PDB file of C-alpha atoms in Angstrom:
ATOM      1  CA  MET A  23     122.135 -52.119 -74.404  1.00  0.00           C
ATOM      2  CA  LEU A  24     123.627 -55.417 -73.332  1.00  0.00           C
ATOM      3  CA  ASN A  25     122.589 -57.261 -70.182  1.00  0.00           C
ATOM      4  CA  VAL A  26     124.661 -59.659 -68.095  1.00  0.00           C
ATOM      5  CA  ARG A  27     123.209 -62.608 -66.223  1.00  0.00           C
ATOM      6  CA  LYS A  28     125.130 -64.750 -63.747  1.00  0.00           C
ATOM      7  CA  ILE A  29     124.705 -68.524 -63.662  1.00  0.00           C
ATOM      8  CA  ALA A  30     125.584 -70.024 -60.286  1.00  0.00           C
ATOM      9  CA  ASP A  31     123.251 -73.037 -60.249  1.00  0.00           C
ATOM     10  CA  ILE A  32     124.639 -76.316 -61.596  1.00  0.00           C
ATOM     11  CA  ASN A  33     121.323 -77.315 -63.185  1.00  0.00           C
ATOM     12  CA  GLU A  34     121.105 -74.026 -65.072  1.00  0.00           C
ATOM     13  CA  PHE A  35     124.672 -74.604 -66.234  1.00  0.00           C
ATOM     14  CA  TYR A  36     123.786 -78.090 -67.499  1.00  0.00           C
ATOM     15  CA  LYS A  37     120.856 -76.674 -69.501  1.00  0.00           C
ATOM     16  CA  LEU A  38     123.163 -74.256 -71.328  1.00  0.00           C
ATOM     17  CA  GLY A  39     124.811 -76.933 -73.490  1.00  0.00           C
ATOM     18  CA  SER A  40     123.217 -76.182 -76.857  1.00  0.00           C
ATOM     19  CA  ILE A  41     123.235 -72.388 -76.382  1.00  0.00           C
ATOM     20  CA  TRP A  42     126.869 -72.480 -75.215  1.00  0.00           C
ATOM     21  CA  ASN A  43     128.043 -74.539 -78.168  1.00  0.00           C
ATOM     22  CA  LYS A  44     126.066 -72.356 -80.615  1.00  0.00           C
ATOM     23  CA  VAL A  45     127.718 -69.204 -79.266  1.00  0.00           C
ATOM     24  CA  LEU A  46     131.097 -70.949 -79.548  1.00  0.00           C
ATOM     25  CA  ALA A  47     130.439 -72.060 -83.142  1.00  0.00           C
ATOM     26  CA  ASP A  48     129.228 -68.591 -84.146  1.00  0.00           C
ATOM     27  CA  SER A  49     132.265 -66.967 -82.497  1.00  0.00           C
ATOM     28  CA  GLY A  50     134.646 -68.679 -84.900  1.00  0.00           C
ATOM     29  CA  MET A  51     136.688 -69.978 -81.960  1.00  0.00           C
ATOM     30  CA  ASN A  52     136.702 -73.616 -82.954  1.00  0.00           C
ATOM     31  CA  ASN A  53     138.442 -74.877 -79.824  1.00  0.00           C
ATOM     32  CA  PRO A  54     137.516 -78.044 -77.915  1.00  0.00           C
ATOM     33  CA  TYR A  55     138.692 -76.462 -74.646  1.00  0.00           C
ATOM     34  CA  LEU A  56     135.858 -73.946 -74.839  1.00  0.00           C
ATOM     35  CA  THR A  57     132.973 -76.395 -75.375  1.00  0.00           C
ATOM     36  CA  HIS A  58     130.245 -76.863 -72.812  1.00  0.00           C
ATOM     37  CA  ASN A  59     131.271 -80.498 -72.315  1.00  0.00           C
ATOM     38  CA  TRP A  60     134.857 -79.499 -71.509  1.00  0.00           C
ATOM     39  CA  PHE A  61     133.696 -77.041 -68.852  1.00  0.00           C
ATOM     40  CA  ARG A  62     131.095 -79.464 -67.486  1.00  0.00           C
ATOM     41  CA  ILE A  63     133.728 -82.171 -67.015  1.00  0.00           C
ATOM     42  CA  ALA A  64     136.224 -79.669 -65.575  1.00  0.00           C
ATOM     43  CA  TYR A  65     133.650 -78.603 -63.003  1.00  0.00           C
ATOM     44  CA  GLU A  66     132.394 -82.085 -62.122  1.00  0.00           C
ATOM     45  CA  TYR A  67     135.813 -83.675 -61.704  1.00  0.00           C
ATOM     46  CA  PHE A  68     138.076 -80.837 -60.581  1.00  0.00           C
ATOM     47  CA  GLU A  69     136.018 -77.959 -59.201  1.00  0.00           C
ATOM     48  CA  LYS A  70     132.986 -79.385 -57.335  1.00  0.00           C
ATOM     49  CA  GLU A  71     133.908 -77.394 -54.219  1.00  0.00           C
ATOM     50  CA  SER A  72     133.990 -74.114 -56.150  1.00  0.00           C
ATOM     51  CA  LYS A  73     131.018 -71.897 -56.968  1.00  0.00           C
ATOM     52  CA  LEU A  74     130.008 -71.369 -60.569  1.00  0.00           C
ATOM     53  CA  PHE A  75     130.192 -67.756 -61.708  1.00  0.00           C
ATOM     54  CA  ILE A  76     129.352 -68.014 -65.395  1.00  0.00           C
ATOM     55  CA  LEU A  77     128.372 -64.763 -67.046  1.00  0.00           C
ATOM     56  CA  LEU A  78     126.077 -64.674 -70.059  1.00  0.00           C
ATOM     57  CA  VAL A  79     125.948 -61.473 -72.073  1.00  0.00           C
ATOM     58  CA  TYR A  80     122.621 -60.847 -73.788  1.00  0.00           C
ATOM     59  CA  ASP A  81     121.753 -58.598 -76.696  1.00  0.00           C
ATOM     60  CA  LYS A  82     117.986 -58.515 -76.199  1.00  0.00           C
ATOM     61  CA  ALA A  83     117.080 -62.232 -75.897  1.00  0.00           C
ATOM     62  CA  GLU A  84     120.203 -63.558 -77.652  1.00  0.00           C
ATOM     63  CA  VAL A  85     123.273 -64.802 -75.779  1.00  0.00           C
ATOM     64  CA  ILE A  86     126.256 -63.218 -77.525  1.00  0.00           C
ATOM     65  CA  ALA A  87     129.068 -63.864 -75.039  1.00  0.00           C
ATOM     66  CA  ILE A  88     129.999 -66.215 -72.216  1.00  0.00           C
ATOM     67  CA  ALA A  89     132.541 -65.714 -69.442  1.00  0.00           C
ATOM     68  CA  PRO A  90     133.247 -69.189 -67.982  1.00  0.00           C
ATOM     69  CA  LEU A  91     134.300 -68.238 -64.465  1.00  0.00           C
ATOM     70  CA  LEU A  92     134.051 -69.600 -60.953  1.00  0.00           C
ATOM     71  CA  ILE A  93     134.850 -68.613 -57.406  1.00  0.00           C
ATOM     72  CA  SER A  94     137.178 -70.918 -55.534  1.00  0.00           C
ATOM     73  CA  ASN A  95     138.735 -70.953 -52.113  1.00  0.00           C
ATOM     74  CA  LYS A  96     142.492 -70.964 -52.201  1.00  0.00           C
ATOM     75  CA  ARG A  97     144.913 -71.305 -49.336  1.00  0.00           C
ATOM     76  CA  MET A  98     147.929 -69.043 -49.556  1.00  0.00           C
ATOM     77  CA  PHE A  99     150.479 -68.401 -46.805  1.00  0.00           C
ATOM     78  CA  GLY A 100     148.079 -69.902 -44.261  1.00  0.00           C
ATOM     79  CA  PHE A 101     145.162 -67.688 -45.297  1.00  0.00           C
ATOM     80  CA  HIS A 102     141.958 -68.776 -46.994  1.00  0.00           C
ATOM     81  CA  LEU A 103     141.287 -66.578 -50.014  1.00  0.00           C
ATOM     82  CA  LYS A 104     138.198 -66.281 -52.194  1.00  0.00           C
ATOM     83  CA  GLN A 105     139.345 -66.090 -55.810  1.00  0.00           C
ATOM     84  CA  LEU A 106     137.568 -65.364 -59.092  1.00  0.00           C
ATOM     85  CA  ARG A 107     139.127 -67.286 -61.979  1.00  0.00           C
ATOM     86  CA  PHE A 108     138.445 -69.193 -65.165  1.00  0.00           C
ATOM     87  CA  LEU A 109     136.640 -72.526 -64.870  1.00  0.00           C
ATOM     88  CA  GLU A 110     139.484 -74.822 -65.831  1.00  0.00           C
ATOM     89  CA  ASN A 111     141.585 -77.763 -64.732  1.00  0.00           C
ATOM     90  CA  ILE A 112     145.204 -78.853 -65.002  1.00  0.00           C
ATOM     91  CA  HIS A 113     144.531 -80.233 -68.488  1.00  0.00           C
ATOM     92  CA  THR A 114     143.165 -76.954 -69.881  1.00  0.00           C
ATOM     93  CA  PRO A 115     145.796 -75.367 -72.139  1.00  0.00           C
ATOM     94  CA  PHE A 116     143.549 -72.523 -73.282  1.00  0.00           C
ATOM     95  CA  GLN A 117     141.199 -70.108 -71.523  1.00  0.00           C
ATOM     96  CA  ASP A 118     139.130 -67.271 -72.897  1.00  0.00           C
ATOM     97  CA  PHE A 119     135.809 -65.522 -72.966  1.00  0.00           C
ATOM     98  CA  ILE A 120     133.535 -66.755 -75.762  1.00  0.00           C
ATOM     99  CA  ILE A 121     132.254 -63.822 -77.781  1.00  0.00           C
ATOM    100  CA  LYS A 122     130.309 -64.174 -81.004  1.00  0.00           C
ATOM    101  CA  LYS A 123     129.584 -60.504 -81.754  1.00  0.00           C
ATOM    102  CA  LYS A 124     129.875 -56.987 -80.381  1.00  0.00           C
ATOM    103  CA  ASN A 125     133.326 -57.811 -79.021  1.00  0.00           C
ATOM    104  CA  GLN A 126     134.080 -54.446 -77.448  1.00  0.00           C
ATOM    105  CA  GLU A 127     130.621 -54.003 -75.953  1.00  0.00           C
ATOM    106  CA  SER A 128     130.533 -57.596 -74.674  1.00  0.00           C
ATOM    107  CA  LEU A 129     133.910 -57.269 -72.969  1.00  0.00           C
ATOM    108  CA  ALA A 130     132.869 -53.924 -71.489  1.00  0.00           C
ATOM    109  CA  ALA A 131     129.695 -55.517 -70.090  1.00  0.00           C
ATOM    110  CA  ILE A 132     131.703 -58.386 -68.543  1.00  0.00           C
ATOM    111  CA  ILE A 133     134.332 -56.095 -67.023  1.00  0.00           C
ATOM    112  CA  ASP A 134     131.684 -53.701 -65.721  1.00  0.00           C
ATOM    113  CA  TYR A 135     129.792 -56.590 -64.100  1.00  0.00           C
ATOM    114  CA  LEU A 136     132.963 -57.954 -62.501  1.00  0.00           C
ATOM    115  CA  GLN A 137     133.841 -54.570 -61.060  1.00  0.00           C
ATOM    116  CA  LYS A 138     130.430 -54.370 -59.398  1.00  0.00           C
ATOM    117  CA  ILE A 139     130.514 -57.755 -57.676  1.00  0.00           C
ATOM    118  CA  PRO A 140     128.479 -57.171 -54.509  1.00  0.00           C
ATOM    119  CA  TYR A 141     130.693 -59.237 -52.236  1.00  0.00           C
ATOM    120  CA  SER A 142     134.330 -59.314 -51.392  1.00  0.00           C
ATOM    121  CA  LEU A 143     136.882 -61.269 -53.353  1.00  0.00           C
ATOM    122  CA  ASP A 144     140.446 -61.606 -52.216  1.00  0.00           C
ATOM    123  CA  SER A 145     141.780 -61.881 -55.745  1.00  0.00           C
ATOM    124  CA  ARG A 146     140.807 -62.023 -59.372  1.00  0.00           C
ATOM    125  CA  ASP A 147     143.026 -64.534 -61.109  1.00  0.00           C
ATOM    126  CA  LEU A 148     142.441 -63.816 -64.764  1.00  0.00           C
ATOM    127  CA  PRO A 149     145.639 -64.440 -66.713  1.00  0.00           C
ATOM    128  CA  PRO A 150     147.727 -61.669 -68.303  1.00  0.00           C
ATOM    129  CA  GLU A 151     146.972 -63.149 -71.744  1.00  0.00           C
ATOM    130  CA  ARG A 152     143.410 -61.876 -71.318  1.00  0.00           C
ATOM    131  CA  GLN A 153     144.820 -58.373 -70.956  1.00  0.00           C
ATOM    132  CA  VAL A 154     146.973 -58.795 -74.063  1.00  0.00           C
ATOM    133  CA  ILE A 155     143.967 -59.985 -76.060  1.00  0.00           C
ATOM    134  CA  LEU A 156     142.019 -56.902 -74.977  1.00  0.00           C
ATOM    135  CA  VAL A 157     144.792 -54.720 -76.319  1.00  0.00           C
ATOM    136  CA  THR A 158     145.499 -56.615 -79.530  1.00  0.00           C
ATOM    137  CA  GLN A 159     141.836 -56.363 -80.465  1.00  0.00           C
ATOM    138  CA  GLY A 160     142.227 -52.612 -80.487  1.00  0.00           C
ATOM    139  CA  LEU A 161     140.595 -52.205 -77.110  1.00  0.00           C
ATOM    140  CA  LYS A 162     143.404 -50.363 -75.330  1.00  0.00           C
ATOM    141  CA  ASP A 163     141.156 -47.421 -74.422  1.00  0.00           C
ATOM    142  CA  LEU A 164     138.473 -49.745 -73.080  1.00  0.00           C
ATOM    143  CA  ALA A 165     141.019 -51.662 -71.011  1.00  0.00           C
ATOM    144  CA  LEU A 166     142.424 -48.464 -69.541  1.00  0.00           C
ATOM    145  CA  GLU A 167     138.937 -47.067 -68.911  1.00  0.00           C
ATOM    146  CA  PHE A 168     138.127 -50.069 -66.724  1.00  0.00           C
ATOM    147  CA  GLY A 169     141.522 -50.093 -65.033  1.00  0.00           C
ATOM    148  CA  VAL A 170     142.701 -53.308 -66.686  1.00  0.00           C
ATOM    149  CA  PRO A 171     146.504 -53.190 -66.812  1.00  0.00           C
ATOM    150  CA  VAL A 172     147.834 -53.038 -70.364  1.00  0.00           C
ATOM    151  CA  VAL A 173     150.548 -55.642 -70.708  1.00  0.00           C
ATOM    152  CA  ALA A 174     151.444 -55.091 -74.369  1.00  0.00           C
ATOM    153  CA  VAL A 175     150.223 -53.160 -77.321  1.00  0.00           C
ATOM    154  CA  ALA A 176     150.171 -54.897 -80.693  1.00  0.00           C
TER     155      ALA A 176
END
């Protein structure tokens, strides 16, 4: 069984550097926009007012997936909204969860955790591409089980 742990403290986030980059390297996603340094800089320079909401997925004591998320306050039509979204900035051309193994189980653990958030969010701004990736990885049934809209089937 996989366990999910939330990181909300900036100092805990800073300590994740080597683990984060190891998970990224082992995932085969060799992308500079998913490195710990990229997310650290994005947070420090663009998102300081937001709250970290990084999810680590554990298989026993091993981190096997990372969901680099945050909660930000957004103003829309005169209302202040609390929004869950990827930790990013205007220079980030690529967003994704970092998963090194047990793809289906890791995504299920992340989605399950997000659906059980104990406080109210006004929106979850995870891009449609994330939904497409779920489906193209053969996870249509999982996506539908968790109520994730299926955008396309590949």
